[in-house]
Amino acid sequence: MGQGAEPRRVHAHDGELGAAVARAQQGDEAAFAAAYRLVQPGLLGYLRGLVGDDAEDVASDAWLEIARDLGRFRGDGAGFRGWTATIARHRALDHLRRLRVRPRPSALEQDVLDLPGPQSTHDQALEALSTERALELVRGLPRDQAEAVLLRVVVGLDGPAAARVLGKRPGAVRTAAHRGLKRLAGQLGAESVTDEGRRTLGEST
């Protein structure tokens, strides 16, 4: 059931990403550029959820650190996503400490949220995240839920990887993501124009 909420589009590229990272570690600049192209959209979406309009600057700082420490990375494509998300999160929290504001979800760019079509309650919520209204709803989630949804959906991490990024137990992150997606599905369902839309959103929890 947990797999149903996974962004298949992102995971489909993890083999390609792992191969690009391995080549980049041998000094292949084109391979590093390919890895960047595969990871940057999700990373930028995650950072937008944490630091809003400053996401581009924070992402640049994160990529400088990623490039510098690339030789120390060990793992596959999915592992690389988690590693880069951890670095990006640290840079975002440093940025927020400098601004002396608490992290809170803010608007996400629509092009980052090109998600698969509706299959279940979660997939309905994920698919609908590409709409402006849903972006407002994500912004309104409690921070732990918003960040769990961002890591699972936008960055494309599985539960254990998202937990490592957040420094929490996988169960806690899974619960936060589930509650966040369920709340989104409920809110989107409540705003449905027809009863049928409401039924579809509620039938496969």
XYZ file of N, CA, C and O in Angstrom:
820
model
N 0.825 -1.201 0.000
C 0.000 0.000 0.000
C 0.864 1.258 0.000
O 0.602 2.217 -0.661
N 1.984 1.208 0.797
C 2.877 2.352 0.853
C 3.412 2.693 -0.522
O 3.628 3.846 -0.842
N 3.638 1.682 -1.348
C 4.172 1.922 -2.682
C 3.232 2.764 -3.528
O 3.662 3.460 -4.415
N 1.921 2.688 -3.230
C 0.957 3.423 -4.030
C 1.191 4.917 -3.999
O 0.823 5.628 -4.907
N 1.798 5.397 -2.904
C 2.008 6.833 -2.772
C 3.358 7.263 -3.337
O 3.713 8.411 -3.266
N 4.106 6.318 -3.868
C 5.433 6.674 -4.387
C 5.334 7.339 -5.756
O 4.540 6.930 -6.593
N 6.124 8.362 -6.016
C 6.108 9.012 -7.330
C 6.872 8.166 -8.345
O 8.081 8.204 -8.421
N 6.132 7.408 -9.117
C 6.756 6.465 -10.058
C 7.648 7.172 -11.069
O 8.674 6.662 -11.473
N 7.252 8.369 -11.481
C 8.008 9.112 -12.486
C 9.432 9.362 -11.998
O 10.390 9.249 -12.747
N 9.579 9.724 -10.731
C 10.899 10.007 -10.178
C 11.712 8.728 -10.062
O 12.845 8.640 -10.487
N 11.108 7.688 -9.490
C 11.841 6.449 -9.236
C 12.296 5.772 -10.519
O 13.289 5.061 -10.508
N 11.585 6.001 -11.592
C 11.962 5.390 -12.876
C 13.352 5.832 -13.313
O 14.021 5.150 -14.072
N 13.806 6.978 -12.824
C 15.101 7.513 -13.260
C 16.249 7.140 -12.334
O 17.377 7.547 -12.577
N 15.989 6.400 -11.254
C 17.040 6.185 -10.270
C 18.204 5.347 -10.797
O 19.354 5.559 -10.392
N 17.934 4.399 -11.713
C 19.023 3.627 -12.306
C 19.937 4.528 -13.122
O 21.173 4.479 -13.004
N 19.319 5.366 -13.929
C 20.063 6.332 -14.751
C 20.848 7.296 -13.855
O 22.013 7.620 -14.120
N 20.223 7.729 -12.759
C 20.874 8.656 -11.837
C 22.089 8.004 -11.176
O 23.164 8.606 -11.103
N 21.928 6.763 -10.719
C 23.041 6.062 -10.076
C 24.236 5.933 -11.010
O 25.391 6.137 -10.612
N 23.970 5.604 -12.272
C 25.045 5.463 -13.265
C 25.731 6.805 -13.512
O 26.959 6.885 -13.620
N 24.936 7.883 -13.582
C 25.507 9.213 -13.819
C 26.391 9.631 -12.644
O 27.475 10.192 -12.833
N 25.937 9.353 -11.424
C 26.710 9.722 -10.234
C 28.038 8.969 -10.222
O 29.101 9.540 -9.933
N 27.991 7.675 -10.542
C 29.226 6.869 -10.564
C 30.229 7.452 -11.562
O 31.430 7.561 -11.270
N 29.734 7.844 -12.744
C 30.638 8.434 -13.747
C 31.150 9.801 -13.287
O 32.298 10.143 -13.494
N 30.254 10.568 -12.650
C 30.650 11.900 -12.168
C 31.755 11.785 -11.116
O 32.651 12.630 -11.053
N 31.693 10.736 -10.297
C 32.720 10.546 -9.275
C 34.089 10.235 -9.890
O 35.110 10.382 -9.231
N 34.084 9.799 -11.157
C 35.349 9.549 -11.868
C 35.807 10.800 -12.630
O 36.750 10.756 -13.402
N 35.072 11.916 -12.453
C 35.478 13.165 -13.081
C 34.750 13.512 -14.365
O 35.123 14.460 -15.057
N 33.690 12.761 -14.696
C 32.930 13.031 -15.925
C 31.964 14.201 -15.683
O 30.946 14.053 -15.003
N 32.296 15.373 -16.233
C 31.490 16.569 -15.994
C 30.105 16.476 -16.628
O 29.125 16.974 -16.078
N 30.013 15.835 -17.793
C 28.706 15.682 -18.448
C 27.799 14.808 -17.588
O 26.586 15.039 -17.505
N 28.378 13.805 -16.933
C 27.580 12.926 -16.067
C 27.093 13.696 -14.843
O 25.961 13.507 -14.387
N 27.935 14.585 -14.300
C 27.495 15.411 -13.165
C 26.332 16.307 -13.590
O 25.357 16.465 -12.864
N 26.427 16.862 -14.797
C 25.342 17.708 -15.315
C 24.057 16.896 -15.462
O 22.958 17.385 -15.173
N 24.191 15.627 -15.889
C 23.005 14.764 -16.037
C 22.391 14.482 -14.673
O 21.162 14.508 -14.511
N 23.235 14.209 -13.672
C 22.732 13.959 -12.314
C 22.020 15.202 -11.782
O 20.951 15.116 -11.171
N 22.597 16.360 -12.043
C 22.000 17.628 -11.624
C 20.602 17.791 -12.229
O 19.643 18.126 -11.536
N 20.500 17.516 -13.539
C 19.201 17.676 -14.217
C 18.142 16.751 -13.629
O 16.965 17.103 -13.571
N 18.547 15.546 -13.207
C 17.584 14.595 -12.660
C 17.149 14.962 -11.238
O 16.013 14.717 -10.846
N 18.044 15.567 -10.474
C 17.774 15.817 -9.056
C 17.241 17.223 -8.783
O 16.387 17.414 -7.914
N 17.712 18.201 -9.548
C 17.422 19.602 -9.236
C 15.933 19.964 -9.161
O 15.526 20.679 -8.242
N 15.068 19.499 -10.077
C 13.660 19.921 -9.971
C 13.029 19.545 -8.632
O 12.357 20.356 -7.997
N 13.248 18.303 -8.190
C 12.683 17.876 -6.912
C 13.311 18.600 -5.743
O 12.633 18.998 -4.788
N 14.635 18.784 -5.813
C 15.341 19.471 -4.727
C 14.851 20.911 -4.604
O 14.628 21.415 -3.505
N 14.666 21.559 -5.748
C 14.201 22.939 -5.741
C 12.781 23.032 -5.174
O 12.455 23.946 -4.416
N 11.930 22.070 -5.531
C 10.569 22.061 -4.993
C 10.575 21.909 -3.481
O 9.827 22.576 -2.764
N 11.433 21.005 -2.984
C 11.551 20.801 -1.539
C 12.014 22.092 -0.859
O 11.451 22.524 0.160
N 13.034 22.738 -1.441
C 13.551 23.970 -0.844
C 12.524 25.094 -0.894
O 12.447 25.914 0.019
N 11.711 25.123 -1.950
C 10.655 26.144 -2.000
C 9.693 25.958 -0.839
O 9.147 26.924 -0.308
N 9.462 24.701 -0.462
C 8.589 24.439 0.675
C 9.185 24.905 1.992
O 8.463 25.149 2.959
N 10.514 25.010 2.055
C 11.179 25.428 3.294
C 11.511 26.915 3.321
O 11.335 27.567 4.347
N 12.022 27.442 2.210
C 12.524 28.824 2.236
C 11.868 29.737 1.207
O 12.289 30.877 1.031
N 10.844 29.233 0.509
C 10.105 30.087 -0.433
C 10.972 30.618 -1.560
O 11.693 29.873 -2.222
N 10.943 31.933 -1.748
C 11.607 32.559 -2.897
C 13.131 32.477 -2.849
O 13.793 32.768 -3.845
N 13.691 32.105 -1.709
C 15.150 32.000 -1.605
C 15.661 30.623 -2.031
O 16.863 30.334 -1.904
N 14.760 29.782 -2.541
C 15.132 28.400 -2.867
C 16.292 28.307 -3.857
O 17.181 27.478 -3.698
N 16.295 29.158 -4.884
C 17.359 29.098 -5.903
C 18.735 29.342 -5.280
O 19.689 28.631 -5.566
N 18.818 30.341 -4.395
C 20.097 30.659 -3.756
C 20.552 29.517 -2.853
O 21.730 29.141 -2.851
N 19.622 28.973 -2.077
C 19.968 27.870 -1.171
C 20.376 26.640 -1.983
O 21.327 25.934 -1.628
N 19.672 26.383 -3.093
C 20.026 25.251 -3.953
C 21.443 25.420 -4.513
O 22.208 24.452 -4.575
N 21.800 26.641 -4.898
C 23.157 26.887 -5.415
C 24.201 26.548 -4.362
O 25.209 25.899 -4.653
N 23.962 26.990 -3.115
C 24.888 26.670 -2.018
C 24.978 25.158 -1.815
O 26.058 24.607 -1.603
N 23.811 24.494 -1.871
C 23.788 23.045 -1.670
C 24.587 22.331 -2.756
O 25.369 21.418 -2.475
N 24.429 22.765 -4.009
C 25.141 22.098 -5.111
C 26.644 22.322 -5.042
O 27.426 21.452 -5.449
N 27.077 23.456 -4.514
C 28.514 23.671 -4.312
C 29.060 22.624 -3.330
O 30.113 22.031 -3.545
N 28.292 22.399 -2.263
C 28.708 21.402 -1.270
C 28.633 19.987 -1.838
O 29.516 19.154 -1.601
N 27.570 19.700 -2.617
C 27.420 18.376 -3.245
C 28.604 18.094 -4.161
O 29.195 17.013 -4.126
N 28.975 19.087 -4.987
C 30.096 18.911 -5.917
C 31.399 18.701 -5.150
O 32.214 17.843 -5.501
N 31.581 19.471 -4.076
C 32.809 19.381 -3.296
C 32.964 18.006 -2.625
O 34.048 17.440 -2.573
N 31.838 17.465 -2.117
C 31.892 16.218 -1.335
C 31.505 14.969 -2.124
O 31.350 13.891 -1.539
N 31.346 15.118 -3.436
C 30.843 14.010 -4.250
C 31.665 12.729 -4.082
O 31.122 11.628 -4.053
N 32.975 12.881 -3.969
C 33.843 11.706 -3.842
C 33.569 10.887 -2.595
O 33.891 9.698 -2.540
N 32.949 11.512 -1.582
C 32.674 10.796 -0.333
C 31.345 10.053 -0.367
O 31.070 9.249 0.516
N 30.507 10.356 -1.373
C 29.194 9.701 -1.433
C 29.326 8.228 -1.779
O 30.092 7.851 -2.661
N 28.578 7.381 -1.061
C 28.494 5.955 -1.381
C 27.028 5.565 -1.462
O 26.291 5.784 -0.510
N 26.613 5.005 -2.600
C 25.224 4.578 -2.699
C 24.722 4.603 -4.127
O 25.474 4.870 -5.062
N 23.417 4.339 -4.285
C 22.793 4.281 -5.610
C 22.040 5.577 -5.903
O 22.185 6.564 -5.173
N 21.219 5.552 -6.953
C 20.486 6.748 -7.341
C 19.538 7.247 -6.259
O 19.501 8.438 -5.945
N 18.788 6.312 -5.657
C 17.858 6.702 -4.590
C 18.638 7.257 -3.403
O 18.226 8.234 -2.762
N 19.785 6.637 -3.109
C 20.612 7.123 -2.018
C 21.134 8.528 -2.280
O 21.242 9.351 -1.365
N 21.457 8.797 -3.547
C 21.956 10.123 -3.913
C 20.873 11.177 -3.694
O 21.161 12.284 -3.229
N 19.616 10.826 -4.032
C 18.519 11.776 -3.776
C 18.451 12.118 -2.294
O 18.275 13.272 -1.908
N 18.544 11.085 -1.444
C 18.483 11.321 -0.007
C 19.655 12.143 0.492
O 19.498 13.055 1.314
N 20.846 11.839 -0.022
C 22.053 12.550 0.393
C 21.967 14.029 0.012
O 22.259 14.919 0.818
N 21.541 14.294 -1.229
C 21.434 15.690 -1.671
C 20.337 16.425 -0.907
O 20.488 17.610 -0.593
N 19.237 15.730 -0.581
C 18.158 16.370 0.185
C 18.635 16.730 1.587
O 18.268 17.777 2.131
N 19.467 15.867 2.184
C 19.999 16.157 3.519
C 20.869 17.411 3.480
O 20.751 18.298 4.331
N 21.749 17.492 2.486
C 22.611 18.673 2.344
C 21.759 19.920 2.120
O 21.976 20.968 2.748
N 20.775 19.813 1.241
C 19.910 20.961 0.943
C 19.148 21.406 2.192
O 18.997 22.606 2.456
N 18.680 20.444 2.970
C 17.937 20.782 4.192
C 18.836 21.526 5.181
O 18.434 22.513 5.795
N 20.081 21.057 5.344
C 21.008 21.747 6.247
C 21.262 23.180 5.795
O 21.285 24.107 6.608
N 21.450 23.349 4.473
C 21.661 24.698 3.951
C 20.412 25.565 4.182
O 20.515 26.742 4.497
N 19.229 24.970 4.004
C 17.978 25.720 4.208
C 17.831 26.132 5.667
O 17.453 27.276 5.971
N 18.126 25.218 6.585
C 17.988 25.547 8.005
C 19.011 26.605 8.426
O 18.695 27.492 9.224
N 20.220 26.524 7.856
C 21.217 27.570 8.121
C 20.692 28.923 7.639
O 20.811 29.946 8.331
N 20.121 28.916 6.442
C 19.568 30.141 5.858
C 18.460 30.709 6.753
O 18.422 31.908 7.028
N 17.575 29.825 7.218
C 16.464 30.276 8.057
C 16.951 30.773 9.413
O 16.401 31.723 9.970
N 17.998 30.119 9.942
C 18.560 30.610 11.220
C 19.108 32.023 11.039
O 18.948 32.875 11.905
N 19.743 32.236 9.889
C 20.263 33.588 9.625
C 19.119 34.609 9.554
O 19.260 35.739 9.989
N 18.009 34.186 9.003
C 16.854 35.092 8.903
C 16.059 35.139 10.200
O 15.163 35.957 10.357
N 16.377 34.202 11.113
C 15.661 34.071 12.392
C 14.172 33.872 12.197
O 13.354 34.503 12.889
N 13.831 33.013 11.242
C 12.421 32.634 11.102
C 12.347 31.119 11.143
O 13.298 30.425 10.829
N 11.222 30.601 11.558
C 11.040 29.153 11.596
C 10.696 28.655 10.199
O 9.971 29.321 9.467
N 11.194 27.446 9.822
C 10.823 26.889 8.522
C 9.317 26.708 8.434
O 8.697 26.256 9.375
N 8.770 27.099 7.326
C 7.347 26.814 7.107
C 7.133 26.608 5.618
O 7.786 27.252 4.801
N 6.212 25.728 5.262
C 5.969 25.477 3.848
C 5.462 26.731 3.148
O 4.683 27.487 3.702
N 5.948 26.983 1.950
C 5.445 28.095 1.150
C 5.175 27.570 -0.262
O 5.278 26.382 -0.515
N 4.837 28.472 -1.171
C 4.380 28.053 -2.498
C 5.411 27.190 -3.229
O 6.601 27.408 -3.137
N 4.929 26.203 -3.940
C 5.797 25.343 -4.747
C 5.537 25.637 -6.216
O 4.433 25.991 -6.598
N 6.553 25.462 -7.024
C 6.357 25.722 -8.444
C 5.611 24.570 -9.098
O 5.918 23.409 -8.876
N 4.665 24.920 -9.928
C 3.824 23.908 -10.549
C 4.627 22.927 -11.400
O 4.340 21.739 -11.421
N 5.673 23.398 -12.069
C 6.394 22.500 -12.973
C 7.173 21.426 -12.223
O 7.554 20.416 -12.799
N 7.405 21.619 -10.931
C 8.085 20.598 -10.138
C 7.130 19.444 -9.832
O 7.542 18.329 -9.569
N 5.838 19.735 -9.878
C 4.856 18.773 -9.393
C 4.125 18.053 -10.523
O 2.917 17.937 -10.534
N 4.882 17.578 -11.501
C 4.312 16.819 -12.606
C 4.157 15.372 -12.130
O 5.051 14.553 -12.256
N 3.000 15.088 -11.556
C 2.814 13.811 -10.851
C 1.946 12.841 -11.641
O 1.224 13.229 -12.545
N 1.999 11.545 -11.289
C 1.202 10.546 -12.013
C -0.297 10.736 -11.811
O -0.714 11.388 -10.865
N -1.073 10.136 -12.705
C -2.524 10.284 -12.657
C -3.162 9.593 -11.463
O -2.539 8.803 -10.788
N -4.446 9.905 -11.183
C -5.124 9.381 -10.004
C -5.299 7.869 -10.044
O -5.724 7.325 -11.040
N -4.943 7.200 -8.951
C -5.149 5.755 -8.818
C -5.844 5.430 -7.504
O -6.597 4.495 -7.416
N -5.555 6.190 -6.457
C -6.095 5.905 -5.130
C -6.271 7.236 -4.429
O -6.040 8.288 -5.006
N -6.680 7.202 -3.167
C -6.834 8.457 -2.420
C -5.541 9.239 -2.445
O -5.519 10.426 -2.746
N -4.413 8.565 -2.135
C -3.129 9.264 -2.123
C -2.783 9.777 -3.501
O -2.387 10.924 -3.665
N -2.930 8.925 -4.513
C -2.574 9.348 -5.864
C -3.442 10.514 -6.321
O -2.986 11.392 -7.031
N -4.719 10.513 -5.900
C -5.588 11.641 -6.247
C -5.020 12.926 -5.656
O -4.958 13.956 -6.311
N -4.598 12.837 -4.390
C -4.046 14.021 -3.735
C -2.759 14.454 -4.420
O -2.534 15.634 -4.665
N -1.921 13.476 -4.747
C -0.639 13.801 -5.376
C -0.858 14.446 -6.736
O -0.232 15.435 -7.086
N -1.755 13.848 -7.513
C -2.017 14.371 -8.858
C -2.541 15.801 -8.764
O -2.162 16.672 -9.532
N -3.384 16.043 -7.764
C -4.001 17.358 -7.645
C -3.032 18.410 -7.120
O -3.328 19.593 -7.137
N -1.855 17.977 -6.653
C -0.879 18.949 -6.164
C -0.383 19.868 -7.276
O 0.291 20.853 -7.013
N -0.688 19.530 -8.532
C -0.247 20.395 -9.618
C -1.186 21.591 -9.789
O -0.993 22.404 -10.670
N -2.213 21.698 -8.956
C -3.130 22.833 -9.063
C -2.777 23.897 -8.033
O -2.246 23.602 -6.964
N -3.098 25.137 -8.365
C -2.786 26.247 -7.466
C -3.441 26.073 -6.101
O -2.842 26.334 -5.069
N -4.704 25.626 -6.089
C -5.419 25.490 -4.826
C -4.716 24.483 -3.916
O -4.565 24.703 -2.712
N -4.258 23.372 -4.499
C -3.603 22.348 -3.697
C -2.295 22.872 -3.113
O -1.911 22.510 -2.004
N -1.613 23.734 -3.848
C -0.373 24.304 -3.324
C -0.652 25.129 -2.070
O 0.115 25.110 -1.119
N -1.782 25.838 -2.075
C -2.175 26.583 -0.878
C -2.444 25.623 0.275
O -2.113 25.908 1.422
N -3.049 24.486 -0.033
C -3.358 23.506 1.011
C -2.082 22.917 1.612
O -1.990 22.710 2.819
N -1.082 22.623 0.770
C 0.190 22.106 1.285
C 0.794 23.122 2.239
O 1.312 22.774 3.296
N 0.707 24.381 1.861
C 1.260 25.450 2.693
C 0.583 25.483 4.058
O 1.186 25.883 5.048
N -0.664 25.035 4.109
C -1.410 25.071 5.362
C -1.237 23.841 6.242
O -1.747 23.800 7.361
N -0.537 22.823 5.756
C -0.318 21.619 6.575
C 0.626 21.929 7.731
O 1.483 22.807 7.621
N 0.496 21.175 8.853
C 1.516 21.286 9.909
C 2.886 21.006 9.305
O 3.007 20.214 8.366
N 3.928 21.626 9.866
C 5.245 21.556 9.233
C 5.741 20.132 9.055
O 6.317 19.791 8.019
N 5.546 19.257 10.057
C 6.073 17.891 9.911
C 5.397 17.164 8.761
O 6.033 16.442 8.004
N 4.079 17.405 8.591
C 3.350 16.767 7.494
C 3.784 17.354 6.156
O 4.019 16.616 5.190
N 3.903 18.675 6.098
C 4.289 19.329 4.844
C 5.667 18.852 4.393
O 5.869 18.524 3.224
N 6.611 18.772 5.337
C 7.964 18.394 4.951
C 8.014 16.923 4.544
O 8.722 16.547 3.608
N 7.246 16.080 5.232
C 7.196 14.664 4.851
C 6.605 14.505 3.450
O 7.120 13.736 2.625
N 5.540 15.236 3.156
C 4.929 15.180 1.824
C 5.910 15.685 0.769
O 6.071 15.082 -0.296
N 6.610 16.781 1.060
C 7.574 17.333 0.107
C 8.679 16.323 -0.206
O 9.048 16.125 -1.367
N 9.213 15.675 0.844
C 10.302 14.717 0.619
C 9.810 13.486 -0.131
O 10.489 12.969 -1.020
N 8.619 12.989 0.222
C 8.110 11.781 -0.427
C 7.680 12.064 -1.860
O 7.976 11.297 -2.768
N 6.971 13.174 -2.055
C 6.336 13.440 -3.350
C 7.231 14.231 -4.296
O 7.404 13.869 -5.457
N 7.818 15.315 -3.796
C 8.558 16.210 -4.685
C 9.983 15.714 -4.910
O 10.478 15.690 -6.030
N 10.664 15.300 -3.814
C 12.033 14.799 -3.970
C 12.015 13.348 -4.446
O 12.909 12.903 -5.151
N 10.983 12.575 -4.057
C 10.869 11.194 -4.513
C 11.551 10.186 -3.610
O 11.957 9.119 -4.059
N 11.677 10.500 -2.310
C 12.316 9.567 -1.381
C 11.310 8.563 -0.837
O 10.127 8.864 -0.704
N 11.800 7.360 -0.490
C 10.926 6.424 0.210
C 10.914 6.796 1.696
O 11.611 7.722 2.136
N 10.108 6.087 2.482
C 9.940 6.427 3.894
C 11.238 6.439 4.691
O 11.546 7.428 5.375
N 12.046 5.356 4.643
C 13.289 5.340 5.412
C 14.255 6.456 5.005
O 14.919 7.052 5.851
N 14.349 6.745 3.702
C 15.252 7.804 3.240
C 14.775 9.173 3.735
O 15.572 10.003 4.183
N 13.464 9.417 3.660
C 12.917 10.685 4.161
C 13.174 10.810 5.657
O 13.496 11.888 6.159
N 13.063 9.696 6.370
C 13.299 9.705 7.822
C 14.748 10.082 8.125
O 15.025 10.835 9.061
N 15.685 9.560 7.317
C 17.100 9.891 7.537
C 17.347 11.379 7.320
O 18.095 12.012 8.063
N 16.718 11.952 6.294
C 16.890 13.375 6.020
C 16.391 14.208 7.207
O 17.023 15.177 7.621
N 15.252 13.798 7.775
C 14.621 14.577 8.838
C 15.151 14.226 10.225
O 14.820 14.893 11.209
N 15.953 13.154 10.315
C 16.450 12.729 11.617
C 15.345 12.182 12.503
O 15.369 12.332 13.727
N 14.348 11.537 11.888
C 13.224 10.973 12.644
C 13.101 9.492 12.351
O 13.734 8.973 11.446
N 12.243 8.806 13.107
C 12.011 7.394 12.843
C 11.112 7.246 11.618
O 10.207 8.053 11.396
N 11.364 6.189 10.800
C 10.555 5.999 9.589
C 9.056 5.985 9.864
O 8.273 6.547 9.106
N 8.651 5.359 10.970
C 7.221 5.300 11.291
C 6.617 6.674 11.480
O 5.487 6.936 11.050
N 7.368 7.564 12.128
C 6.863 8.922 12.374
C 6.705 9.682 11.062
O 5.723 10.401 10.848
N 7.675 9.501 10.154
C 7.616 10.200 8.867
C 6.504 9.617 7.998
O 5.764 10.339 7.331
N 6.381 8.273 8.036
C 5.308 7.622 7.274
C 3.946 8.135 7.750
O 3.062 8.451 6.955
N 3.785 8.227 9.075
C 2.520 8.707 9.641
C 2.262 10.153 9.235
O 1.145 10.510 8.852
N 3.304 10.989 9.310
C 3.141 12.405 8.952
C 2.763 12.550 7.479
O 1.871 13.323 7.127
N 3.435 11.774 6.606
C 3.123 11.844 5.172
C 1.699 11.352 4.925
O 0.941 11.964 4.157
N 1.326 10.247 5.590
C -0.028 9.699 5.409
C -1.078 10.715 5.863
O -2.064 10.954 5.160
N -0.855 11.315 7.025
C -1.829 12.297 7.531
C -1.903 13.515 6.621
O -2.979 14.049 6.371
N -0.739 13.956 6.147
C -0.730 15.111 5.254
C -1.472 14.837 3.964
O -2.300 15.633 3.516
N -1.210 13.662 3.364
C -1.883 13.301 2.112
C -3.369 13.070 2.334
O -4.197 13.442 1.501
N -3.700 12.469 3.480
C -5.119 12.222 3.778
C -5.853 13.548 3.969
O -6.974 13.733 3.487
N -5.194 14.479 4.652
C -5.805 15.786 4.850
C -5.981 16.494 3.506
O -7.030 17.090 3.234
N -4.949 16.419 2.651
C -5.065 17.031 1.316
C -6.198 16.399 0.527
O -6.996 17.092 -0.103
N -6.251 15.050 0.553
C -7.306 14.354 -0.191
C -8.677 14.761 0.324
O -9.612 14.988 -0.449
N -8.806 14.867 1.657
C -10.087 15.262 2.246
C -10.469 16.677 1.851
O -11.620 16.949 1.498
N -9.498 17.590 1.901
C -9.787 18.980 1.555
C -10.112 19.117 0.074
O -11.027 19.843 -0.306
N -9.360 18.377 -0.754
C -9.640 18.432 -2.190
C -10.992 17.805 -2.483
O -11.734 18.280 -3.335
N -11.320 16.738 -1.753
C -12.612 16.078 -1.940
C -13.754 16.985 -1.524
O -14.789 17.059 -2.188
N -13.564 17.711 -0.417
C -14.611 18.601 0.075
C -14.869 19.729 -0.911
O -15.965 20.268 -0.983
N -13.846 20.052 -1.698
C -14.010 21.131 -2.669
C -14.468 20.625 -4.033
O -14.630 21.387 -4.966
N -14.656 19.291 -4.142
C -15.087 18.702 -5.412
C -16.439 19.257 -5.850
O -17.307 19.505 -5.035
N -16.607 19.414 -7.151
C -17.863 19.985 -7.634
C -19.000 18.981 -7.517
O -20.142 19.351 -7.301
N -18.688 17.699 -7.651
C -19.757 16.697 -7.636
C -19.581 15.705 -6.508
O -18.491 15.515 -5.977
N -20.676 15.038 -6.144
C -20.618 13.990 -5.127
C -19.758 12.840 -5.594
O -19.106 12.169 -4.808
N -19.773 12.610 -6.890
C -18.985 11.506 -7.439
C -17.502 11.735 -7.174
O -16.781 10.830 -6.787
N -17.048 12.986 -7.365
C -15.650 13.316 -7.082
C -15.341 13.059 -5.622
O -14.291 12.547 -5.271
N -16.286 13.374 -4.744
C -16.094 13.189 -3.318
C -15.964 11.698 -3.006
O -15.143 11.264 -2.231
N -16.833 10.880 -3.660
C -16.821 9.423 -3.434
C -15.508 8.816 -3.893
O -14.908 7.992 -3.227
N -15.026 9.257 -5.068
C -13.799 8.710 -5.617
C -12.625 8.977 -4.692
O -11.799 8.128 -4.443
N -12.570 10.188 -4.142
C -11.457 10.521 -3.244
C -11.504 9.710 -1.963
O -10.482 9.420 -1.372
N -12.697 9.340 -1.528
C -12.798 8.675 -0.238
C -12.802 7.167 -0.271
O -12.792 6.540 0.772
N -12.793 6.547 -1.456
C -13.102 5.124 -1.476
C -11.914 4.197 -1.196
O -12.102 3.069 -0.826
N -10.662 4.663 -1.355
C -9.556 3.718 -1.177
C -8.505 4.278 -0.241
O -7.439 4.652 -0.657
N -8.868 4.436 1.003
C -7.949 5.002 1.991
C -6.851 4.001 2.327
O -7.145 2.850 2.530
